XYZ file of C-alpha atoms in Angstrom:
383
model
C -7.441 -12.636 58.699
C -6.169 -13.718 55.238
C -7.385 -12.057 52.063
C -6.521 -12.483 48.377
C -7.559 -9.538 46.217
C -7.366 -10.067 42.425
C -4.113 -11.988 42.786
C -2.318 -13.154 39.633
C 0.879 -15.063 39.030
C 2.295 -15.054 35.513
C 5.666 -16.467 34.520
C 7.999 -15.062 31.819
C 7.102 -17.877 29.411
C 3.515 -16.624 29.398
C 2.118 -19.287 31.751
C -0.569 -18.033 34.121
C -0.508 -20.079 37.334
C -3.057 -18.003 39.259
C -5.581 -15.764 37.528
C -7.553 -12.997 39.283
C -7.992 -14.955 42.505
C -10.064 -13.285 45.223
C -10.753 -15.083 48.497
C -11.318 -14.086 52.134
C -10.475 -16.552 54.898
C -11.865 -15.877 58.358
C -10.121 -16.260 61.690
C -10.171 -19.875 62.845
C -11.320 -21.212 59.480
C -9.749 -24.288 57.874
C -9.877 -23.825 54.109
C -8.778 -26.574 51.724
C -7.407 -25.629 48.293
C -7.945 -28.453 45.846
C -7.947 -29.073 42.120
C -6.165 -30.973 39.352
C -2.380 -30.812 38.963
C -1.267 -27.408 37.731
C -4.429 -25.616 38.849
C -2.473 -23.111 40.960
C -3.304 -24.298 44.474
C 0.278 -24.669 45.730
C 1.325 -21.429 44.024
C -1.536 -19.680 45.825
C -0.358 -20.995 49.178
C 3.319 -20.105 48.531
C 2.429 -16.541 47.625
C 1.170 -16.053 51.186
C 4.631 -16.488 52.712
C 6.341 -14.993 49.636
C 8.127 -18.123 48.548
C 6.467 -17.071 45.280
C 5.840 -13.400 44.543
C 2.530 -12.456 42.872
C 2.622 -10.625 39.539
C -0.298 -8.422 40.570
C -2.987 -8.122 43.198
C -2.741 -7.956 46.965
C -2.513 -10.514 49.764
C -3.451 -9.213 53.203
C -2.206 -10.928 56.367
C -4.029 -9.580 59.410
C -5.145 -6.631 57.286
C -1.615 -5.745 56.196
C -0.151 -6.216 52.731
C 2.226 -9.165 53.021
C 4.769 -7.249 50.901
C 5.067 -4.776 53.774
C 6.741 -7.476 55.840
C 10.345 -8.504 55.399
C 10.136 -12.065 53.978
C 11.962 -13.541 56.973
C 9.749 -11.694 59.438
C 6.643 -12.811 57.526
C 7.661 -16.468 57.493
C 8.326 -16.395 61.202
C 4.789 -15.048 61.751
C 3.274 -17.941 59.824
C 3.298 -21.668 60.510
C 4.307 -23.891 57.606
C 3.882 -27.662 57.258
C 4.958 -29.591 54.166
C 4.733 -33.162 52.964
C 8.438 -33.853 53.485
C 8.149 -32.727 57.146
C 11.623 -31.154 57.023
C 12.689 -32.020 60.566
C 16.375 -31.368 61.157
C 17.984 -34.759 61.780
C 20.772 -33.463 64.044
C 18.313 -31.819 66.473
C 16.192 -33.546 69.084
C 12.415 -33.489 68.852
C 12.295 -30.766 71.516
C 14.807 -28.689 69.552
C 12.908 -29.219 66.313
C 9.607 -28.122 67.828
C 11.119 -25.012 69.429
C 13.407 -24.059 66.524
C 11.583 -20.825 65.647
C 11.343 -19.935 69.347
C 15.126 -20.224 69.543
C 15.450 -17.840 66.589
C 13.164 -15.453 68.446
C 15.440 -15.527 71.491
C 13.118 -17.418 73.823
C 14.915 -18.866 76.857
C 15.731 -22.628 76.832
C 13.453 -23.458 79.777
C 10.501 -21.701 78.144
C 11.196 -23.486 74.866
C 11.228 -26.837 76.626
C 8.008 -26.036 78.475
C 6.298 -25.051 75.227
C 7.425 -28.283 73.543
C 6.022 -30.317 76.437
C 2.669 -28.504 76.231
C 2.384 -29.169 72.519
C 3.301 -32.843 72.820
C 0.336 -33.362 75.109
C -1.956 -31.868 72.438
C -1.226 -34.742 70.049
C -1.076 -37.492 72.644
C 2.698 -38.040 72.625
C 4.502 -38.519 75.946
C 7.074 -35.696 76.291
C 9.236 -37.748 78.608
C 9.375 -40.521 76.034
C 9.883 -38.528 72.838
C 11.312 -35.045 73.387
C 14.929 -36.150 73.629
C 14.770 -38.553 70.710
C 15.854 -37.741 67.168
C 13.603 -37.733 64.082
C 15.049 -41.032 62.778
C 13.705 -42.748 65.908
C 10.087 -41.798 65.090
C 7.618 -43.270 62.643
C 6.437 -41.277 59.630
C 3.166 -40.413 61.315
C 4.924 -39.297 64.488
C 7.325 -37.140 62.476
C 4.391 -35.482 60.739
C 2.818 -34.726 64.114
C 6.071 -33.055 65.157
C 5.999 -31.023 61.948
C 2.555 -29.720 62.879
C 3.704 -28.925 66.437
C 6.719 -27.018 65.109
C 4.319 -24.865 63.079
C 2.283 -24.188 66.232
C 5.176 -23.562 68.611
C 5.523 -19.792 68.103
C 1.732 -19.409 68.222
C 1.139 -18.068 64.701
C -2.334 -16.925 63.725
C -2.091 -18.512 60.269
C -0.764 -21.955 59.330
C -0.008 -23.015 55.754
C -0.125 -26.749 55.054
C 1.056 -28.046 51.667
C -0.154 -31.652 51.226
C 1.237 -32.511 54.685
C -0.192 -36.032 54.830
C 0.296 -37.002 51.186
C 3.218 -39.384 51.739
C 1.569 -41.420 54.505
C -0.391 -44.639 54.212
C -4.217 -44.287 54.228
C -4.782 -45.407 57.813
C -2.208 -42.997 59.250
C -3.538 -40.223 57.020
C -7.052 -40.641 58.396
C -5.750 -40.616 61.960
C -3.832 -37.399 61.350
C -6.785 -35.796 59.564
C -8.983 -36.512 62.579
C -6.245 -35.255 64.881
C -5.917 -32.035 62.898
C -9.657 -31.388 63.169
C -9.569 -32.061 66.902
C -6.512 -29.853 67.306
C -8.167 -27.069 65.313
C -11.058 -26.987 67.771
C -8.516 -26.479 70.567
C -6.098 -23.935 69.074
C -8.482 -22.071 66.676
C -5.852 -21.289 64.059
C -6.552 -20.074 60.544
C -5.366 -22.871 58.246
C -4.877 -22.872 54.490
C -4.518 -26.527 53.498
C -3.492 -27.701 50.018
C -4.526 -31.210 49.013
C -5.134 -33.220 45.850
C -7.500 -35.596 47.676
C -11.199 -34.683 47.712
C -11.891 -37.220 50.467
C -9.341 -35.428 52.632
C -10.842 -32.012 51.854
C -14.346 -33.231 52.679
C -13.096 -34.761 55.920
C -11.205 -31.799 57.368
C -12.289 -28.517 55.765
C -14.712 -25.889 56.969
C -14.720 -24.646 53.374
C -13.389 -26.131 50.133
C -11.976 -23.986 47.331
C -11.869 -25.917 44.058
C -9.531 -24.435 41.438
C -9.058 -24.975 37.731
C -6.579 -23.214 35.428
C -5.633 -20.750 38.149
C -9.201 -19.694 38.905
C -11.696 -20.550 41.627
C -14.515 -22.668 40.222
C -16.409 -23.019 43.493
C -15.808 -22.089 47.121
C -18.288 -23.691 49.499
C -18.745 -25.697 52.671
C -18.304 -29.448 52.065
C -22.010 -30.211 52.418
C -22.952 -27.449 50.009
C -20.393 -28.564 47.437
C -21.670 -32.137 47.629
C -25.302 -31.140 47.320
C -24.974 -28.298 44.830
C -21.849 -28.519 42.666
C -21.446 -25.320 40.653
C -21.034 -27.049 37.299
C -20.232 -30.323 35.554
C -16.507 -29.950 36.279
C -17.140 -29.733 40.036
C -19.525 -32.695 39.934
C -17.031 -34.751 37.961
C -14.120 -33.786 40.222
C -16.060 -34.716 43.336
C -17.103 -37.937 41.675
C -20.590 -39.200 40.994
C -19.933 -42.307 43.059
C -19.213 -40.095 46.062
C -22.566 -38.367 45.647
C -24.440 -41.637 45.788
C -22.271 -42.886 48.637
C -22.996 -39.674 50.525
C -26.696 -40.316 50.151
C -26.450 -43.988 51.090
C -24.415 -43.194 54.197
C -27.142 -40.965 55.637
C -28.878 -42.908 58.408
C -32.608 -42.952 59.116
C -31.846 -41.337 62.485
C -30.344 -38.338 60.655
C -33.512 -37.556 58.693
C -36.373 -38.805 60.850
C -38.825 -36.627 62.741
C -38.138 -37.638 66.333
C -41.342 -36.167 67.770
C -44.157 -37.378 65.476
C -47.778 -36.879 66.461
C -48.700 -39.788 68.747
C -51.714 -41.048 70.700
C -51.931 -43.854 73.235
C -54.059 -46.866 72.291
C -56.738 -46.069 74.913
C -57.300 -42.458 73.758
C -60.723 -41.612 72.376
C -61.473 -41.131 68.685
C -62.603 -37.536 69.209
C -59.316 -36.825 70.955
C -57.432 -38.296 68.030
C -59.414 -36.210 65.555
C -58.762 -33.032 67.549
C -55.021 -33.843 67.749
C -54.866 -34.248 63.974
C -56.722 -30.958 63.485
C -54.394 -29.095 65.822
C -51.233 -30.536 64.290
C -52.562 -30.390 60.717
C -51.787 -34.017 59.926
C -53.910 -36.789 58.432
C -52.701 -39.597 60.698
C -51.243 -40.230 64.151
C -48.762 -42.833 65.355
C -50.403 -45.046 67.973
C -48.344 -46.360 70.902
C -49.054 -48.403 74.012
C -48.358 -47.191 77.546
C -44.725 -48.264 77.190
C -44.186 -46.270 74.003
C -44.192 -49.367 71.786
C -45.495 -48.849 68.285
C -49.049 -50.175 67.829
C -49.968 -48.895 64.378
C -51.162 -45.850 62.454
C -54.586 -44.253 62.906
C -55.612 -42.522 59.692
C -58.003 -39.601 59.427
C -60.488 -41.470 57.236
C -60.674 -44.444 59.623
C -61.156 -42.245 62.687
C -63.815 -40.149 60.925
C -65.706 -43.234 59.687
C -65.808 -44.786 63.166
C -67.068 -41.540 64.689
C -69.796 -41.192 62.043
C -70.960 -44.733 62.762
C -71.086 -43.953 66.486
C -68.965 -46.959 67.346
C -67.700 -47.103 70.980
C -64.092 -47.493 69.921
C -60.701 -46.256 71.006
C -57.960 -45.035 68.701
C -56.130 -48.340 69.146
C -59.123 -50.135 67.634
C -58.814 -48.338 64.309
C -54.995 -48.320 64.155
C -53.584 -50.233 61.239
C -50.243 -51.919 61.463
C -47.891 -50.168 59.077
C -47.018 -51.989 55.877
C -43.368 -51.292 56.581
C -41.072 -49.870 59.239
C -37.364 -49.054 59.449
C -34.741 -49.031 62.191
C -32.947 -45.805 63.234
C -29.599 -47.224 62.049
C -30.882 -48.249 58.614
C -29.666 -46.235 55.611
C -32.136 -43.499 54.732
C -32.259 -44.903 51.209
C -33.972 -47.982 52.673
C -36.831 -45.780 53.860
C -37.060 -44.215 50.414
C -37.255 -47.632 48.753
C -40.013 -48.694 51.169
C -42.029 -45.566 50.393
C -41.762 -46.177 46.668
C -42.557 -49.884 46.947
C -45.600 -49.503 49.218
C -46.626 -46.112 47.780
C -46.741 -44.390 51.159
C -45.674 -40.902 52.206
C -44.177 -41.820 55.575
C -42.503 -44.768 57.279
C -42.430 -45.284 61.073
C -39.047 -45.739 62.713
C -39.139 -48.529 65.285
C -36.294 -49.406 67.650
C -35.226 -52.967 68.460
C -37.364 -53.031 71.618
C -40.456 -52.074 69.605
C -40.658 -48.476 70.791
C -41.515 -45.768 68.304
C -38.335 -43.769 67.638
C -39.658 -41.401 64.987
C -41.102 -41.011 61.529
C -39.480 -40.608 58.113
C -41.484 -38.556 55.639
C -40.969 -37.974 51.943
C -40.269 -34.290 52.520
C -37.679 -35.023 55.236
C -35.902 -37.435 52.899
C -36.090 -35.127 49.932
C -34.201 -32.308 51.597
C -31.235 -34.556 52.346
C -31.158 -36.904 49.372
C -32.638 -35.223 46.307
C -29.631 -33.090 45.396
C -27.215 -35.990 45.729
C -29.440 -38.243 43.634
C -29.794 -35.628 40.915
C -26.027 -35.409 40.518
C -25.781 -39.171 40.109
C -28.516 -39.162 37.487
C -30.856 -41.170 39.709
C -34.566 -40.387 39.794
C -35.323 -37.737 42.425
C -37.771 -38.596 45.185
C -40.379 -36.099 44.084
C -40.524 -37.658 40.625
C -40.186 -41.297 41.572
C -43.836 -42.313 41.767
């Protein structure tokens, strides 16, 4: 869909803005370019629509060298959204949205119909807004119109250059969420430049972090958080974000929701056979209503059987030293494991029912990488 092949941009003074950049962006993918000021992210974006010409290398748009297009034709094929919005103040909202359609010779009624369709996509009433002028809209509403104008002629690729940078944080978050929702509906390929890592993590399918004109790491947000390529990436993301990412994971996200269970009235031999089949050394014991009644451990079940005691599994179940709620932070479960020196913690809902089980291994897969980046002691070494 969009491909950069060894692309460079050098200026006459010897400055290299983009250096041997190679990147393939798939159809329907939202890729965020991010990095410190002067890293080449905006230059990279502007080379796509030839506002900046590359010094060497090739940029393919739909498999065709973008230099094969006339610049005007190319720019009409692409959508473009910038921070300053750029709505024309003397045109109505409907006319702004359909401006490129007018240049393409689309009939007025069709242009109006297209503007109405797009307004519904972002939750704005066409009857209320289409005949207004940009000055009559808030900043957030104007930015929505800027996005709709980029969509109006149905381009396959949309370029967005820090489109939400001038808005206050609350409006920015609303528009970020709206963009993600819109992307699921229209399935456009979007190249999005931002200086804000929180924004990139929130909206992107893949993040491309640049430094000195080169790509340092290109990865999905989760992968970049869990496995930053080097110290620069970790520092740019921010160590505090790593820890916050770990602390924001809920118990419900990491728990095993179908642990091995037995009802309190089940026999000891049945419990032993269940443990053998499932290759575990304990079972969660519940009453007939699914309420947690304790943990039956292999050694306790075996001892009772050897003694020939007429007991049920509920009789040997021990109440757990600790339990967590599904909505608790997963780090709480980790702390409980370390404090009580156990390998698993039952997850009990407010009504007392067993919701699941958090194990050390389940926690480790989600939290270890984030904790390593912060310098905290990993789970596997924290005994």
